[in-house]
PDB file of C-alpha atoms in Angstrom:
ATOM      1  CA  MET S   1      26.374  94.654 150.897  1.00 78.00           C
ATOM      2  CA  GLN S   2      28.917  96.730 148.718  1.00 87.00           C
ATOM      3  CA  ILE S   3      27.397  97.934 145.103  1.00 90.00           C
ATOM      4  CA  LEU S   4      29.738  98.218 141.825  1.00 91.00           C
ATOM      5  CA  ARG S   5      29.283 101.243 139.424  1.00 92.00           C
ATOM      6  CA  LEU S   6      29.591 100.564 135.763  1.00 93.00           C
ATOM      7  CA  ARG S   7      33.407 101.139 135.642  1.00 93.00           C
ATOM      8  CA  ASP S   8      33.940  98.880 138.152  1.00 93.00           C
ATOM      9  CA  VAL S   9      31.707  96.421 136.204  1.00 93.00           C
ATOM     10  CA  ILE S  10      33.785  97.286 132.991  1.00 93.00           C
ATOM     11  CA  HIS S  11      37.281  96.955 135.270  1.00 92.00           C
ATOM     12  CA  THR S  12      35.877  92.878 137.015  1.00 90.00           C
ATOM     13  CA  THR S  13      34.148  91.058 134.476  1.00 91.00           C
ATOM     14  CA  GLY S  14      35.488  92.092 131.307  1.00 90.00           C
ATOM     15  CA  LEU S  15      32.754  93.410 129.045  1.00 91.00           C
ATOM     16  CA  GLY S  16      32.186  96.371 127.884  1.00 91.00           C
ATOM     17  CA  ARG S  17      29.407  98.917 128.853  1.00 93.00           C
ATOM     18  CA  SER S  18      27.587  98.086 124.989  1.00 94.00           C
ATOM     19  CA  SER S  19      27.291  94.826 126.362  1.00 92.00           C
ATOM     20  CA  ILE S  20      26.744  94.420 129.612  1.00 93.00           C
ATOM     21  CA  TYR S  21      23.641  96.789 128.968  1.00 93.00           C
ATOM     22  CA  LYS S  22      23.030  94.549 126.078  1.00 93.00           C
ATOM     23  CA  PHE S  23      23.778  91.278 128.408  1.00 92.00           C
ATOM     24  CA  SER S  24      21.915  92.393 131.476  1.00 92.00           C
ATOM     25  CA  GLY S  25      18.619  93.508 129.100  1.00 92.00           C
ATOM     26  CA  GLN S  26      19.063  89.394 126.864  1.00 92.00           C
ATOM     27  CA  GLY S  27      19.444  88.065 131.063  1.00 91.00           C
ATOM     28  CA  LEU S  28      22.797  86.155 130.605  1.00 91.00           C
ATOM     29  CA  PHE S  29      24.432  88.882 132.896  1.00 93.00           C
ATOM     30  CA  PRO S  30      22.730  90.188 136.093  1.00 93.00           C
ATOM     31  CA  ARG S  31      19.942  93.612 136.321  1.00 94.00           C
ATOM     32  CA  PRO S  32      21.665  96.819 137.242  1.00 92.00           C
ATOM     33  CA  ILE S  33      18.892  98.083 140.940  1.00 91.00           C
ATOM     34  CA  THR S  34      18.204 101.467 141.303  1.00 90.00           C
ATOM     35  CA  LEU S  35      20.112 103.716 143.041  1.00 90.00           C
ATOM     36  CA  GLY S  36      17.981 106.819 142.907  1.00 89.00           C
ATOM     37  CA  GLY S  37      17.783 108.499 139.637  1.00 87.00           C
ATOM     38  CA  MET S  38      19.809 108.084 137.279  1.00 88.00           C
ATOM     39  CA  SER S  39      21.834 106.761 139.255  1.00 91.00           C
ATOM     40  CA  ILE S  40      22.112 102.347 139.057  1.00 92.00           C
ATOM     41  CA  GLY S  41      24.498  99.463 139.745  1.00 93.00           C
ATOM     42  CA  TRP S  42      24.943  95.946 140.338  1.00 93.00           C
ATOM     43  CA  LYS S  43      25.664  94.298 143.769  1.00 92.00           C
ATOM     44  CA  ALA S  44      29.399  93.013 143.575  1.00 90.00           C
ATOM     45  CA  ASP S  45      27.626  89.498 145.185  1.00 87.00           C
ATOM     46  CA  ARG S  46      25.862  88.501 142.125  1.00 91.00           C
ATOM     47  CA  ILE S  47      28.579  89.982 139.980  1.00 91.00           C
ATOM     48  CA  ASP S  48      30.686  86.991 141.912  1.00 87.00           C
ATOM     49  CA  ARG S  49      28.252  84.429 141.224  1.00 86.00           C
ATOM     50  CA  TRP S  50      27.996  85.254 137.512  1.00 89.00           C
ATOM     51  CA  ILE S  51      31.680  84.479 137.484  1.00 88.00           C
ATOM     52  CA  VAL S  52      31.535  82.090 139.207  1.00 84.00           C
ATOM     53  CA  GLU S  53      28.412  80.060 136.675  1.00 85.00           C
ATOM     54  CA  ARG S  54      31.272  80.784 133.991  1.00 86.00           C
ATOM     55  CA  ILE S  55      34.016  78.793 135.710  1.00 83.00           C
ATOM     56  CA  ARG S  56      31.608  75.930 136.190  1.00 81.00           C
ATOM     57  CA  GLU S  57      30.108  76.458 132.747  1.00 82.00           C
ATOM     58  CA  ARG S  58      33.552  76.149 131.435  1.00 82.00           C
ATOM     59  CA  ASP S  59      35.012  73.042 133.808  1.00 79.00           C
ATOM     60  CA  SER S  60      31.585  71.531 134.096  1.00 76.00           C
ATOM     61  CA  VAL S  61      30.735  71.692 137.484  1.00 66.00           C
ATOM     62  CA  ALA S  62      27.755  70.762 139.278  1.00 64.00           C
ATOM     63  CA  GLY S  63      26.056  73.122 140.777  1.00 62.00           C
ATOM     64  CA  ASN S  64      26.797  74.045 144.529  1.00 61.00           C
ATOM     65  CA  ALA S  65      29.707  71.179 143.704  1.00 62.00           C
ATOM     66  CA  GLU S  66      32.868  72.727 146.125  1.00 65.00           C
ATOM     67  CA  HIS S  67      36.173  72.838 143.124  1.00 63.00           C
ATOM     68  CA  THR S  68      39.518  73.769 142.352  1.00 65.00           C
ATOM     69  CA  THR S  69      40.315  75.338 139.772  1.00 67.00           C
ATOM     70  CA  PRO S  70      43.679  73.551 137.575  1.00 64.00           C
ATOM     71  CA  TRP S  71      45.167  77.366 138.890  1.00 57.00           C
ATOM     72  CA  ASP S  72      44.494  77.303 142.421  1.00 61.00           C
ATOM     73  CA  VAL S  73      41.308  78.915 143.020  1.00 67.00           C
ATOM     74  CA  THR S  74      39.163  77.796 144.952  1.00 67.00           C
ATOM     75  CA  ILE S  75      35.202  78.258 144.209  1.00 65.00           C
ATOM     76  CA  GLY S  76      33.281  77.150 147.402  1.00 62.00           C
ATOM     77  CA  LYS S  77      30.353  75.718 148.368  1.00 58.00           C
ATOM     78  CA  GLU S  78      27.919  78.701 147.600  1.00 57.00           C
ATOM     79  CA  GLY S  79      29.765  79.475 144.828  1.00 49.00           C
ATOM     80  CA  GLU S  80      32.245  82.316 146.517  1.00 52.00           C
ATOM     81  CA  GLY S  81      35.260  82.637 145.021  1.00 48.00           C
ATOM     82  CA  GLN S  82      39.001  82.033 147.296  1.00 50.00           C
ATOM     83  CA  THR S  83      40.007  85.584 145.962  1.00 52.00           C
ATOM     84  CA  ARG S  84      37.992  88.404 144.762  1.00 69.00           C
ATOM     85  CA  LEU S  85      37.459  87.158 140.836  1.00 81.00           C
ATOM     86  CA  ARG S  86      38.410  89.340 137.993  1.00 87.00           C
ATOM     87  CA  VAL S  87      37.962  88.649 133.947  1.00 90.00           C
ATOM     88  CA  LEU S  88      40.957  90.299 131.563  1.00 93.00           C
ATOM     89  CA  ARG S  89      39.681  89.786 127.807  1.00 92.00           C
ATOM     90  CA  ILE S  90      42.985  89.215 125.658  1.00 93.00           C
ATOM     91  CA  LYS S  91      44.451  92.154 125.535  1.00 93.00           C
ATOM     92  CA  GLN S  92      45.229  92.432 129.095  1.00 92.00           C
ATOM     93  CA  VAL S  93      46.251  89.050 128.788  1.00 94.00           C
ATOM     94  CA  MET S  94      48.925  89.755 126.707  1.00 94.00           C
ATOM     95  CA  SER S  95      50.093  93.032 128.361  1.00 93.00           C
ATOM     96  CA  LEU S  96      50.281  91.055 131.440  1.00 92.00           C
ATOM     97  CA  THR S  97      52.278  87.965 129.242  1.00 92.00           C
ATOM     98  CA  GLY S  98      54.196  89.535 127.055  1.00 93.00           C
ATOM     99  CA  LEU S  99      52.860  86.731 124.479  1.00 93.00           C
ATOM    100  CA  ALA S 100      50.667  87.844 121.281  1.00 94.00           C
ATOM    101  CA  ARG S 101      47.632  86.630 120.469  1.00 93.00           C
ATOM    102  CA  ALA S 102      48.033  83.319 118.678  1.00 93.00           C
ATOM    103  CA  THR S 103      51.149  82.405 121.175  1.00 92.00           C
ATOM    104  CA  VAL S 104      48.580  82.376 124.223  1.00 92.00           C
ATOM    105  CA  TYR S 105      46.014  80.265 121.767  1.00 91.00           C
ATOM    106  CA  LYS S 106      48.949  77.482 120.592  1.00 92.00           C
ATOM    107  CA  TYR S 107      49.830  77.629 124.747  1.00 91.00           C
ATOM    108  CA  ILE S 108      46.335  77.056 125.168  1.00 89.00           C
ATOM    109  CA  HIS S 109      46.660  74.280 123.131  1.00 88.00           C
ATOM    110  CA  ILE S 110      49.948  72.112 122.878  1.00 84.00           C
ATOM    111  CA  ARG S 111      50.638  73.776 127.027  1.00 70.00           C
ATOM    112  CA  ASN S 112      49.801  73.747 130.443  1.00 81.00           C
ATOM    113  CA  PHE S 113      47.809  77.391 130.137  1.00 89.00           C
ATOM    114  CA  PRO S 114      44.338  78.565 131.822  1.00 89.00           C
ATOM    115  CA  LEU S 115      41.279  77.750 129.296  1.00 88.00           C
ATOM    116  CA  PRO S 116      39.176  80.834 129.002  1.00 91.00           C
ATOM    117  CA  VAL S 117      36.031  81.121 130.831  1.00 89.00           C
ATOM    118  CA  PRO S 118      33.452  82.337 128.115  1.00 89.00           C
ATOM    119  CA  LEU S 119      31.140  85.610 129.478  1.00 89.00           C
ATOM    120  CA  ALA S 120      28.812  85.625 127.560  1.00 83.00           C
ATOM    121  CA  GLY S 121      27.839  85.514 123.270  1.00 80.00           C
ATOM    122  CA  ALA S 122      31.530  85.177 121.564  1.00 84.00           C
ATOM    123  CA  SER S 123      32.786  86.760 124.588  1.00 87.00           C
ATOM    124  CA  VAL S 124      36.030  84.970 126.255  1.00 91.00           C
ATOM    125  CA  GLY S 125      38.149  85.782 129.425  1.00 91.00           C
ATOM    126  CA  TRP S 126      40.471  85.101 131.873  1.00 92.00           C
ATOM    127  CA  LEU S 127      40.904  85.519 135.949  1.00 89.00           C
ATOM    128  CA  LEU S 128      43.810  87.264 137.153  1.00 90.00           C
ATOM    129  CA  ALA S 129      44.330  84.753 139.623  1.00 86.00           C
ATOM    130  CA  GLU S 130      44.531  81.929 137.536  1.00 88.00           C
ATOM    131  CA  ILE S 131      47.002  84.056 134.835  1.00 90.00           C
ATOM    132  CA  GLU S 132      48.797  85.033 137.819  1.00 89.00           C
ATOM    133  CA  TYR S 133      49.374  81.988 138.982  1.00 86.00           C
ATOM    134  CA  TRP S 134      50.923  80.200 135.838  1.00 88.00           C
ATOM    135  CA  LEU S 135      53.428  83.425 135.559  1.00 89.00           C
ATOM    136  CA  ALA S 136      54.148  82.280 139.419  1.00 86.00           C
ATOM    137  CA  SER S 137      54.632  78.146 138.396  1.00 83.00           C
ATOM    138  CA  CYS S 138      56.735  79.621 134.701  1.00 84.00           C
ATOM    139  CA  ALA S 139      59.267  81.595 136.919  1.00 82.00           C
ATOM    140  CA  GLU S 140      59.467  78.937 139.560  1.00 77.00           C
ATOM    141  CA  ASP S 141      60.167  76.254 136.518  1.00 69.00           C
ATOM    142  CA  SER S 142      62.542  78.330 135.445  1.00 69.00           C
ATOM    143  CA  SER S 143      66.362  77.992 136.221  1.00 60.00           C
ATOM    144  CA  ASP S 144      68.767  80.912 136.610  1.00 58.00           C
ATOM    145  CA  GLU S 145      71.099  78.689 134.602  1.00 57.00           C
ATOM    146  CA  PRO S 146      72.739  80.913 131.182  1.00 62.00           C
ATOM    147  CA  LEU S 147      70.779  79.451 127.782  1.00 60.00           C
ATOM    148  CA  ASN S 148      73.659  78.693 125.427  1.00 62.00           C
ATOM    149  CA  GLU S 149      73.013  79.787 122.076  1.00 61.00           C
ATOM    150  CA  SER S 150      71.782  76.883 120.874  1.00 60.00           C
ATOM    151  CA  GLU S 151      69.298  76.382 123.941  1.00 56.00           C
ATOM    152  CA  ALA S 152      68.275  80.706 123.577  1.00 53.00           C
ATOM    153  CA  PHE S 153      67.214  79.778 119.200  1.00 57.00           C
ATOM    154  CA  SER S 154      65.583  77.496 120.320  1.00 56.00           C
ATOM    155  CA  GLU S 155      63.165  78.930 122.832  1.00 55.00           C
ATOM    156  CA  ALA S 156      62.448  81.991 121.020  1.00 54.00           C
ATOM    157  CA  ALA S 157      61.144  79.864 118.061  1.00 53.00           C
TER     158      ALA S 157
END
């Protein structure tokens, strides 16, 4: 059994400290366990299951069915992910992709960009594995041929 401390839960889920405690108190997020004294932590498998539930909710998949997202993230029958799941918030997605916030949402609607995962309340996040897959597919699709001037201007728009 692996225990995650608060900083690890923040890093994994993309939620802030206040949101974690607030949603935990409302029953929307796994409750921490007491480690002794004032120390608390969260079971890693519970955090992973919580993320998997959010993915199933987003993709409208039944409870225990095996599922592969359009972005090559496989969720097994027991709800375990193919890789350690990590949720990114919009600023992290912007930093990783080099896209502006408006462009991220524009690409969701007009291009093939990963959909956000509803976390709790109005919070959403993106799976790191899906963003990395999208970036890899963009790199595959790009050619090494130089763009002529008119193509360069149309790409920038």
